[in-house]
Tab-separated table of C-alpha atoms and ligand atoms in Angstrom:
chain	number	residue	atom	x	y	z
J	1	UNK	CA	110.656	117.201	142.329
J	2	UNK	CA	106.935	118.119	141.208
J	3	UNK	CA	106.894	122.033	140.962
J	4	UNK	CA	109.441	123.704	139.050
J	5	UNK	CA	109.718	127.570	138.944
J	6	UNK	CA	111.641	128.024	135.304
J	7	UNK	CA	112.892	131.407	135.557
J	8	UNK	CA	113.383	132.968	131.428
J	9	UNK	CA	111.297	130.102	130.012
J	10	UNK	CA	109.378	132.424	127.289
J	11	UNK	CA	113.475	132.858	126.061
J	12	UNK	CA	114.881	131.038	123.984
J	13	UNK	CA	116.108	127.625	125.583
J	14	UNK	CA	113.975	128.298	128.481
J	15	UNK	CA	110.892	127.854	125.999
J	16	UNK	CA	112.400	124.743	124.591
J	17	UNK	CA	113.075	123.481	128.099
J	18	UNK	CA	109.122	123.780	129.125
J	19	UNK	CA	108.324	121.548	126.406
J	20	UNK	CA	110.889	119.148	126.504
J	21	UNK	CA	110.169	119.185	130.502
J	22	UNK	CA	106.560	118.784	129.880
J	23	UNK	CA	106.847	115.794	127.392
J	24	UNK	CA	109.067	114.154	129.280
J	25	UNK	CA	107.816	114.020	133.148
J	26	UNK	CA	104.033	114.626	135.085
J	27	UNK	CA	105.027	118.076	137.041
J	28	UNK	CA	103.700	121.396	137.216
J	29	UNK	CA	106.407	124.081	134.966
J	30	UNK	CA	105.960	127.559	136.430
J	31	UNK	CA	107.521	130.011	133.443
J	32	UNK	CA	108.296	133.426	135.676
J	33	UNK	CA	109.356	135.692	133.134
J	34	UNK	CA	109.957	139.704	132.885
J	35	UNK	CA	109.327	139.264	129.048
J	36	UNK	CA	112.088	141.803	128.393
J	37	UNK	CA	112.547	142.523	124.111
J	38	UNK	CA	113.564	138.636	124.163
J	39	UNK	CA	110.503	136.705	125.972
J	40	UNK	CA	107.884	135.786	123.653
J	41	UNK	CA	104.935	134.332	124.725
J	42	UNK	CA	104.483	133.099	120.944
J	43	UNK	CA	107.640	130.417	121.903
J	44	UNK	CA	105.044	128.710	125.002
J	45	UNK	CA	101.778	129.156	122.469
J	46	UNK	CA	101.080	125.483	121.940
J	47	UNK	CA	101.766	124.234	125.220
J	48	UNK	CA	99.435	127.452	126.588
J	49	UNK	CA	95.823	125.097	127.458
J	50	UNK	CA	98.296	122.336	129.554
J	51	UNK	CA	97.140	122.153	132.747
J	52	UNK	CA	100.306	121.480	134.199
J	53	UNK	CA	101.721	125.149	132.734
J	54	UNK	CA	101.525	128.156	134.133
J	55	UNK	CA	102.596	131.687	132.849
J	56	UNK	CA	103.858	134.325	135.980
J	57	UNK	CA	105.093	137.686	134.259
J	58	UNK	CA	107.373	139.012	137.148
J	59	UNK	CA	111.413	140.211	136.841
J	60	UNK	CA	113.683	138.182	138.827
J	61	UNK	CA	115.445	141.296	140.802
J	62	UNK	CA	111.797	142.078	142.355
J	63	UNK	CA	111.916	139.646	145.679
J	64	UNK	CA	108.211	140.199	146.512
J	65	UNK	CA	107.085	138.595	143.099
J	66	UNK	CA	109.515	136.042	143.449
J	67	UNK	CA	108.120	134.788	146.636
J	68	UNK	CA	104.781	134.782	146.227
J	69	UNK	CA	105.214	132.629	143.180
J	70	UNK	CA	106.917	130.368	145.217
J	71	UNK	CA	104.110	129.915	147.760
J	72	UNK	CA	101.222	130.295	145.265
J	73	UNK	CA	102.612	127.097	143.614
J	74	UNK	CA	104.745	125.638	146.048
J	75	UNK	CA	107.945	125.653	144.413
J	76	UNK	CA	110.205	122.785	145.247
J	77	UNK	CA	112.760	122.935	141.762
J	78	UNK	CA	114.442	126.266	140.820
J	79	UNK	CA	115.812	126.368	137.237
J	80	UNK	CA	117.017	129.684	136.102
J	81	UNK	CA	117.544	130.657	132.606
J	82	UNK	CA	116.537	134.206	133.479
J	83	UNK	CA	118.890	136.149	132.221
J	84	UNK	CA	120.491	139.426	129.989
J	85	UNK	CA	122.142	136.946	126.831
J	86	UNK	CA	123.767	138.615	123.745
J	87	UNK	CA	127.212	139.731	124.116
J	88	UNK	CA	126.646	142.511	121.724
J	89	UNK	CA	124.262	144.187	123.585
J	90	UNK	CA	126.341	143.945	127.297
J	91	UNK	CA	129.389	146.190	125.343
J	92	UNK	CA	126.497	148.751	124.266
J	93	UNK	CA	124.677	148.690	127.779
J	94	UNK	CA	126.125	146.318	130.588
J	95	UNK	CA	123.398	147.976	133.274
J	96	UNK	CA	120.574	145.178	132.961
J	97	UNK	CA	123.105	142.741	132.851
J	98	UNK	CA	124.270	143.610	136.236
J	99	UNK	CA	120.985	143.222	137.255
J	100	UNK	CA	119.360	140.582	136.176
J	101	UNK	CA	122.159	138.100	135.936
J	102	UNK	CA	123.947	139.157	139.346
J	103	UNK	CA	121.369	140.577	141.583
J	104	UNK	CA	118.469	138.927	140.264
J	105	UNK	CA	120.907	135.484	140.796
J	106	UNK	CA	120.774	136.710	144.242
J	107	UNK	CA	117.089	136.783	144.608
J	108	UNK	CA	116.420	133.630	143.475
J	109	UNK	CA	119.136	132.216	145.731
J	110	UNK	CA	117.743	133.718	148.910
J	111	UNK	CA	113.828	132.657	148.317
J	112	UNK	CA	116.084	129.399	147.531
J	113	UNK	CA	116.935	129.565	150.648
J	114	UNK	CA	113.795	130.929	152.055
J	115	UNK	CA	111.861	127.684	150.513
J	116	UNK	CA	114.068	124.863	151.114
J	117	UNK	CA	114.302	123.809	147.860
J	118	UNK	CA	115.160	120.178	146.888
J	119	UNK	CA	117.292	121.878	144.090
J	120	UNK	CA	118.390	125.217	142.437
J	121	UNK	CA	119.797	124.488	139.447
J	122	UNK	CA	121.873	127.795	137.522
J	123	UNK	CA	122.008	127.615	133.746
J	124	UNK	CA	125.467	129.461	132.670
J	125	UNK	CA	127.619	129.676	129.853
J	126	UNK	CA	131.576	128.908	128.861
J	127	UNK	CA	131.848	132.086	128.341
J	128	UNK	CA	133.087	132.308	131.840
J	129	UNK	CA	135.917	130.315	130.708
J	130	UNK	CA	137.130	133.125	128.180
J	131	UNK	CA	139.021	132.629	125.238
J	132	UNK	CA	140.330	129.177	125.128
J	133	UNK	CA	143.684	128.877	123.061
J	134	UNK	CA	144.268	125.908	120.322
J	135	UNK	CA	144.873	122.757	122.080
J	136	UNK	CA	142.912	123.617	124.640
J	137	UNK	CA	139.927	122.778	126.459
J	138	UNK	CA	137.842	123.972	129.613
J	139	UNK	CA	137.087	121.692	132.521
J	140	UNK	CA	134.822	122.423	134.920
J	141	UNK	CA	137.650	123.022	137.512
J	142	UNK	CA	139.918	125.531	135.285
J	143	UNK	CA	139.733	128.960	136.883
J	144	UNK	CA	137.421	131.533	134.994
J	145	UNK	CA	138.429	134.055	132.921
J	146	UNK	CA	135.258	136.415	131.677
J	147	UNK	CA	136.040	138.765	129.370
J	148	UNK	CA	132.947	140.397	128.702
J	149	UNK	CA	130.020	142.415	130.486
J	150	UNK	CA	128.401	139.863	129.725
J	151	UNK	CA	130.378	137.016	130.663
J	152	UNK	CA	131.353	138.554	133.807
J	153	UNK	CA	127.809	138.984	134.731
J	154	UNK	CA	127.094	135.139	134.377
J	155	UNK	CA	130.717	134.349	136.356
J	156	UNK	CA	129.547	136.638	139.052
J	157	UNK	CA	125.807	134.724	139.311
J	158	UNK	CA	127.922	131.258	138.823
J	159	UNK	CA	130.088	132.235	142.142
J	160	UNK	CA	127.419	133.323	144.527
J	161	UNK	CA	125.483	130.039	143.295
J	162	UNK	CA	128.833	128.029	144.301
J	163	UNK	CA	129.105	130.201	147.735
J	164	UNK	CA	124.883	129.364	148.496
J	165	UNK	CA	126.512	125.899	148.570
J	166	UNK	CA	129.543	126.390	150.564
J	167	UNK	CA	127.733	128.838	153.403
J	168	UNK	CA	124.395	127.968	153.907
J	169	UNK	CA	124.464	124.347	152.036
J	170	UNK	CA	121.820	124.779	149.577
J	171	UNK	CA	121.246	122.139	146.831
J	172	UNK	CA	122.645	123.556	143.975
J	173	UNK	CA	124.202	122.786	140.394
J	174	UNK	CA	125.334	124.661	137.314
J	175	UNK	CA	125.536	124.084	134.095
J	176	UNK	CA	127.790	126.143	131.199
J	177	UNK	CA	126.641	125.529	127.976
J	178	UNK	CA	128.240	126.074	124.573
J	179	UNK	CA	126.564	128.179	121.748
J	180	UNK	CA	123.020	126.763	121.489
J	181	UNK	CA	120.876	127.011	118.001
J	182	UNK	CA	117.443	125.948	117.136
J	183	UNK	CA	113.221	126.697	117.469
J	184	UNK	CA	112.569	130.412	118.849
J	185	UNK	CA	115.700	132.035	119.175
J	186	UNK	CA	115.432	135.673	119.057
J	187	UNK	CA	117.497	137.016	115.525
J	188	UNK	CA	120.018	138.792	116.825
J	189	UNK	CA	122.013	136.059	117.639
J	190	UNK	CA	124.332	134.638	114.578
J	191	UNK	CA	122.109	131.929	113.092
J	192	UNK	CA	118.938	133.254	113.165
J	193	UNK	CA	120.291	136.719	112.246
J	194	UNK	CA	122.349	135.550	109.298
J	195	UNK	CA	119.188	132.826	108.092
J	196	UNK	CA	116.575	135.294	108.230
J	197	UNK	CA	119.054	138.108	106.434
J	198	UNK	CA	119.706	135.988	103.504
J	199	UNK	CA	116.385	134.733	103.331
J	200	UNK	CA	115.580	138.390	103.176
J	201	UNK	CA	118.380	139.041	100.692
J	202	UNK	CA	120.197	141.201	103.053
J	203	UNK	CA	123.903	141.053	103.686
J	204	UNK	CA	125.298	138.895	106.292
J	205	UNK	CA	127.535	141.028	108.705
J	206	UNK	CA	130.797	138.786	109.742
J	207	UNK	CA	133.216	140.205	112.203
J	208	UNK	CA	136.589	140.477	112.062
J	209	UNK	CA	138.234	138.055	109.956
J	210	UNK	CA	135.409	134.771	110.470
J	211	UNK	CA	137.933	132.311	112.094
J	212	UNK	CA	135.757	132.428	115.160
J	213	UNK	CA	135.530	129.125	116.906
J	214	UNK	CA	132.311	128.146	118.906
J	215	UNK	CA	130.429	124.968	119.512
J	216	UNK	CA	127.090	125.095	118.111
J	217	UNK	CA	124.923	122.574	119.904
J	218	UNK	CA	121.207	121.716	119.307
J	219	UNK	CA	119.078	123.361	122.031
J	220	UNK	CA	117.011	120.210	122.715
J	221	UNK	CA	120.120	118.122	123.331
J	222	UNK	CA	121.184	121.037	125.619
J	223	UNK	CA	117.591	121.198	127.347
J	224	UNK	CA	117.775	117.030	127.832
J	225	UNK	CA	121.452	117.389	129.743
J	226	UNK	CA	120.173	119.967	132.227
J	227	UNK	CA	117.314	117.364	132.683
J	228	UNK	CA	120.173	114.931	133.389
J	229	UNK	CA	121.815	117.188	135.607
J	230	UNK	CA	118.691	117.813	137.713
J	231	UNK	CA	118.047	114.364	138.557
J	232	UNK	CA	121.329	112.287	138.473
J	233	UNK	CA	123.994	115.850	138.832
J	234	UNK	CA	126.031	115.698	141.649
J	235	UNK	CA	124.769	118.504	144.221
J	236	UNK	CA	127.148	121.251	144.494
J	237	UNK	CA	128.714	120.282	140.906
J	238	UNK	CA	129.286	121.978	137.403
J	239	UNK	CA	128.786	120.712	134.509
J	240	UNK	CA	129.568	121.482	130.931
J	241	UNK	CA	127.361	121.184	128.003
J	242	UNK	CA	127.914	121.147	124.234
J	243	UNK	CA	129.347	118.752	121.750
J	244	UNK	CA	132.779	118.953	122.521
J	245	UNK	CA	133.417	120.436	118.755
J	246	UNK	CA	133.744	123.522	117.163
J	247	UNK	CA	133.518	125.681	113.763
J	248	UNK	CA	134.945	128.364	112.690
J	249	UNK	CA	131.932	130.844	112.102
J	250	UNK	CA	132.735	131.041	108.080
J	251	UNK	CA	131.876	127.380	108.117
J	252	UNK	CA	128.964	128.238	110.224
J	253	UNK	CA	127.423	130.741	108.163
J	254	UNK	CA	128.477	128.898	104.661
J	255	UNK	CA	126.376	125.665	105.890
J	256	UNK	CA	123.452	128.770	106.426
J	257	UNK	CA	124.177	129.944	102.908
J	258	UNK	CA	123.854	125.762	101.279
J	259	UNK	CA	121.348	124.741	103.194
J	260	UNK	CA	119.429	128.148	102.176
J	261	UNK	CA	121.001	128.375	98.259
J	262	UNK	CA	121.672	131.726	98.908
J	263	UNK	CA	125.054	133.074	97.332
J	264	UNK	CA	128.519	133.410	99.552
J	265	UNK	CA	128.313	137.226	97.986
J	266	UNK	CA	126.092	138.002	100.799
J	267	UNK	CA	128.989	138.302	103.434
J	268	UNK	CA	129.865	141.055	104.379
J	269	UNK	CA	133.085	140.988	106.543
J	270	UNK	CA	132.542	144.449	109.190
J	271	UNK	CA	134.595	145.481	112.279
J	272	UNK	CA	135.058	142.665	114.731
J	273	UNK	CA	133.395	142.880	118.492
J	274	UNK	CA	135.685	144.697	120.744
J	275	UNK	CA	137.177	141.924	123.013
J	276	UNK	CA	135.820	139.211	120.956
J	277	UNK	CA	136.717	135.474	122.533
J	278	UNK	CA	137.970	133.992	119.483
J	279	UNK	CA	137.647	129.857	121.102
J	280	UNK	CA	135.653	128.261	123.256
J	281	UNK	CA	136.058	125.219	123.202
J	282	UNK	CA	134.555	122.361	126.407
J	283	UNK	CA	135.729	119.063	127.803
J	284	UNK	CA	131.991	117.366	127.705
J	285	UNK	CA	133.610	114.267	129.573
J	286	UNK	CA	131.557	114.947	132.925
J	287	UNK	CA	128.559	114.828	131.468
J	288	UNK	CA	129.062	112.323	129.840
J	289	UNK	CA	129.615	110.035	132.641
J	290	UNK	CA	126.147	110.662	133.584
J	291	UNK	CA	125.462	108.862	130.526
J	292	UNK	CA	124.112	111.870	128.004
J	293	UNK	CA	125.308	112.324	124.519
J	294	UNK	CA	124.796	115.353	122.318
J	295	UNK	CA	122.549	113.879	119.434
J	296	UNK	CA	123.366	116.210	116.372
J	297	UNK	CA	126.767	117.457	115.247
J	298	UNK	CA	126.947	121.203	114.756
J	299	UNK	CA	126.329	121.019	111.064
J	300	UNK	CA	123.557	118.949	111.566
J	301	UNK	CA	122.389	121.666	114.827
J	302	UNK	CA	122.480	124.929	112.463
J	303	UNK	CA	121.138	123.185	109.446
J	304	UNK	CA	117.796	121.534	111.292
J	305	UNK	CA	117.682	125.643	112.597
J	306	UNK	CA	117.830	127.194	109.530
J	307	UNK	CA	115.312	124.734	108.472
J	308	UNK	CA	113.021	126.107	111.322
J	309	UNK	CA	113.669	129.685	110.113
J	310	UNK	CA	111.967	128.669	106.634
J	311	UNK	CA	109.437	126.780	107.745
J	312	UNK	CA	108.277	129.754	110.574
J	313	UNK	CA	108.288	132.720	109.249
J	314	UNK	CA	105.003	134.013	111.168
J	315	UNK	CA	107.400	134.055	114.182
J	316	UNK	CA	110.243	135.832	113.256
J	317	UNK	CA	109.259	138.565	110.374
J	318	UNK	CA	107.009	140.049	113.208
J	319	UNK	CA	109.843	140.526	115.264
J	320	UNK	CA	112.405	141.748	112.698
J	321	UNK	CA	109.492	144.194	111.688
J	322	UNK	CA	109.509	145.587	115.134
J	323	UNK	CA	111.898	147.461	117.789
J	324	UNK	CA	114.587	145.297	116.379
J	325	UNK	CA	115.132	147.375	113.333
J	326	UNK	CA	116.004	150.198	116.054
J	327	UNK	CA	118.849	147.547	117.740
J	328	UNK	CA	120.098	146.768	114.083
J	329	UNK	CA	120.510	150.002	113.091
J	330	UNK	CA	122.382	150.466	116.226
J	331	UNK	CA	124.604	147.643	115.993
J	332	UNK	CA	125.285	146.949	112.228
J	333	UNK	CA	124.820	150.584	110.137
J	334	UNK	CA	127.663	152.270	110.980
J	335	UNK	CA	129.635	149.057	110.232
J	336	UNK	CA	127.652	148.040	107.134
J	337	UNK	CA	128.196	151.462	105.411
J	338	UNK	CA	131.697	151.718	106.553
J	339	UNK	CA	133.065	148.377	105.084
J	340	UNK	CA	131.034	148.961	101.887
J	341	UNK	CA	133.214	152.411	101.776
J	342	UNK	CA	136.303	150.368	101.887
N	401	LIG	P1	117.042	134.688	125.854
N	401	LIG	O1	117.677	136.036	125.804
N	401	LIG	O2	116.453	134.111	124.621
N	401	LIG	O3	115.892	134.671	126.962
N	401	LIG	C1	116.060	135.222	128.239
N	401	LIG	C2	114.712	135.191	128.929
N	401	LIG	O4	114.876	135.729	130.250
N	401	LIG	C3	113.650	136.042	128.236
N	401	LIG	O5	112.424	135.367	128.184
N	401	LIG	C4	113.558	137.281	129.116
N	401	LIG	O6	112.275	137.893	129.083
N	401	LIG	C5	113.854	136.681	130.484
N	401	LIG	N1	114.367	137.679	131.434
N	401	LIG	C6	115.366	138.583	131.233
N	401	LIG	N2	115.517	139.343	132.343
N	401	LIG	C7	114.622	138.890	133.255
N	401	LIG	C8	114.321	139.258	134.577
N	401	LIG	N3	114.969	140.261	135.189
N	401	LIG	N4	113.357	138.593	135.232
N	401	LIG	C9	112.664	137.580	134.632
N	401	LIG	N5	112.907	137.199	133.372
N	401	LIG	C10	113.883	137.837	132.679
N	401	LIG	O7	118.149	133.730	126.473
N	401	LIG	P2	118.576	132.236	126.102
N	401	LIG	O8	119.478	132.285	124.939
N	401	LIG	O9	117.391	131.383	126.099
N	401	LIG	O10	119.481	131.898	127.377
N	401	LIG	C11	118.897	131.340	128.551
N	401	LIG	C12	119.977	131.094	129.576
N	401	LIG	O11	120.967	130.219	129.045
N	401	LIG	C13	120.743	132.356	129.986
N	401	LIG	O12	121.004	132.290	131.356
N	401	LIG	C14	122.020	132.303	129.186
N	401	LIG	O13	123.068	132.983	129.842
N	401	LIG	C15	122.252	130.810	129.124
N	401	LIG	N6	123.004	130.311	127.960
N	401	LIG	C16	122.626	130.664	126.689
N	401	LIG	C17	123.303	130.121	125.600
N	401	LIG	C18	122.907	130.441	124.182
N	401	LIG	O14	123.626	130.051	123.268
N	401	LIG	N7	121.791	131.107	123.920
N	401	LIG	C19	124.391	129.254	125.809
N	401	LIG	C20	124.756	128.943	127.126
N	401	LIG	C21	124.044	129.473	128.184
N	402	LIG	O1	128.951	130.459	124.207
N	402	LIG	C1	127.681	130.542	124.798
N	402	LIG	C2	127.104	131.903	124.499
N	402	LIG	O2	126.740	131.868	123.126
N	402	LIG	C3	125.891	132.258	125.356
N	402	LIG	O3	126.278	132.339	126.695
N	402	LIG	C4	125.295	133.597	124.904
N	402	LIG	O4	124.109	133.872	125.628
N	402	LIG	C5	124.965	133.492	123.427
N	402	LIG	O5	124.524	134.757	122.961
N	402	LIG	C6	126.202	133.054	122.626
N	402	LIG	O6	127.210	134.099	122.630
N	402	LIG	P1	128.078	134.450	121.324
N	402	LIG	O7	128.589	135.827	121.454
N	402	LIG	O8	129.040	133.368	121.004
N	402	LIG	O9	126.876	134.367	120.238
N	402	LIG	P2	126.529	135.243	118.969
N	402	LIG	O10	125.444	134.507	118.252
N	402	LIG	O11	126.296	136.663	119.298
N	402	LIG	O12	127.861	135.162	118.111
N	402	LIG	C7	128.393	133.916	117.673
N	402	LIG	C8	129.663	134.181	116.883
N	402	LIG	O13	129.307	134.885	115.675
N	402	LIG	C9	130.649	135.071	117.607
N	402	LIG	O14	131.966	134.645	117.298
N	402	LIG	C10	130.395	136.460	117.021
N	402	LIG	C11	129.979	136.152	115.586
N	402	LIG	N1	129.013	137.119	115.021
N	402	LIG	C12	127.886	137.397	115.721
N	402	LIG	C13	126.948	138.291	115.239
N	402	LIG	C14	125.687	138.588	116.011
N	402	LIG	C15	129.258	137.710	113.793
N	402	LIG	O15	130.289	137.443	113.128
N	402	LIG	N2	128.348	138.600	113.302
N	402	LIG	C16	127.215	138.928	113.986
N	402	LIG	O16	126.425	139.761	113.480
């Protein structure tokens, strides 16, 4: 392994994968990225002069870019974060999602293929799991269950990664990882979007009734498990990633509110998500084995983010100031002015 092609890393955990990737081994990290509303090259800025990095701005679905990145820097690793992410946004518009996360899945497969990789390595999600009930939690060989565009976008790339292995044998693992927080995660997910709201005294928009459980890990714990998976993963495995234990989201965004000292008037409960997966909830054990352990708790995860939030606010207020007041409009006003009716 000495040139890896990291598919989404100006996202979110893609960007904190470069870095990690880059401190921690001598090889070349090739970010391919569309930079769709939620690349950024501001998340790669300080790794920008490393000789080992380079920057490719291509989309995923498009297989001529695809492999002539390969052979300009002959790609032997595949790690693909690129993808369509927020669940909110799949229920308004599914189309990119379909896309990117199944046919673009397919593109990178074949120059996979093409290339002879030593490994392709597909980051996915438990949402393909669905809703997990109380008691319950997902192994790596319990059926899936997506209940969302979204989710069923990610199952669908998941199960032609599984059949690359099965048909043609190609070297391949996958990794579904819990709710991750920390550095450069665009707002409109829940912790950044409720931080940055109270920090600009605006209300925080819960859905539904706030016993939502997820598993909020800290993105660099989840970044040094795919490592793990790369080099000691099993080929042809899954593997889940998170802590193993969940909040309900009113803890979530009252450990936002303390760590802030921001009032709890600032919730504002709104209509729920349609179809919204109230558990997830993983069985870390596999991982494990390989010998990896998650090194913050979720408390710990979301307060060291919201941390972040306060200490960077060059990178987000641009981006709140931006196109995203269009999507929040979208998603929240309706909702906003109709709970502050009732
Ligand atoms: P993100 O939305 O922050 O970033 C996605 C990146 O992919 C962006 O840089 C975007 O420009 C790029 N991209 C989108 N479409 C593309 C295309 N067609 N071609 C090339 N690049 C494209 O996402 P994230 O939260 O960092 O998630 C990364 C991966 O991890 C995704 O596959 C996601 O499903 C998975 N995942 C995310 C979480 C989470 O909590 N955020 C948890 C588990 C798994
Ligand atoms: O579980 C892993 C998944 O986590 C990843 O695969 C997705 O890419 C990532 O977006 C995330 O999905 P969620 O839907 O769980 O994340 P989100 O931050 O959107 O929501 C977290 C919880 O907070 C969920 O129960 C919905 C709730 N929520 C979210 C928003 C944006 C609210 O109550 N209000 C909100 O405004």
């Amino acid at each position: 392994m000495k040139n890896l092609l990291v598919t989404g890393g100006a996202g979110f955990i893609g960007a904190n994968f470069v870095h990690y990737m880059l401190a921690q081994h001598d090889y070349r990290v090739v970010v391919f990225d569309k930079l769709t509303y939620a690349g950024n090259l501001n998340n790669l800025k300080d790794i920008a002069n490393d000789p080992r990095y380079a920057f490719v701005h291509g989309d995923i679905c498009d297989a001529g870019a695809v492999t002539k990145a390969m052979q300009d820097y002959q790609i032997d690793t595949i790690v693909n974060f690129a993808a369509e992410t927020h669940v909110d946004r799949s229920i308004l518009n599914p189309d990119a999602f379909i896309q990117t996360d199944v046919y673009g899945t397919y593109v990178l497969l074949e120059a996979a293929r093409q290339f002879d990789v030593e490994r392709y390595h597909q980051v996915s999600t438990d949402e393909v799991y669905g809703h997990i009930a109380e008691g319950k939690r997902s192994r790596e060989s319990d059926p899936v269950a997506p209940r969302s565009p979204y989710a069923a976008s990610k199952t669908s790339g998941d199960l032609l990664v599984k059949a690359y292995f099965v048909t043609y044998g190609l070297p391949v693992t996958i990794s579904r990882g819990s709710n991750n927080v920390g550095p450069y995660q665009y707002p409109e997910k829940v912790v950044p979007l409720f931080a940055t709201n109270a920090m600009e005294g605006k209300p925080l928009p819960l859905y539904g009734d706030g016993r939502q459980m997820r598993d909020y890990q800290y993105v660099l714990d989840h970044c040094e498990a795919i490592d793990l998976v790369l080099h000691r993963g099993g080929v042809g495995e899954i593997y889940n990633i998170g802590t193993g234990t969940e909040l309900e989201n009113i803890a979530m965004v009252r450990i936002i509110l303390e760590t802030l000292h921001k009032p709890e008037s600032l919730i504002q409960p709104v209509a729920d998500r349609p179809g919204h997966d109230r558990r997830y909830a993983l069985d870390i054990s596999k991982v494990k084995a390989l010998g990896w352990m998650p090194q913050y708790t979720p408390p710990e995860a979301i307060r060291k983010t919201v941390q972040w939030y306060m200490e960077n606010e060059w990178w987000w207020r641009p981006i709140k100031a931006g196109d995203f007041r269009a999507y929040y409009e979208r998603q929240y006003g309706e909702r906003l002015r109709a709970s502050q009716k009732s």
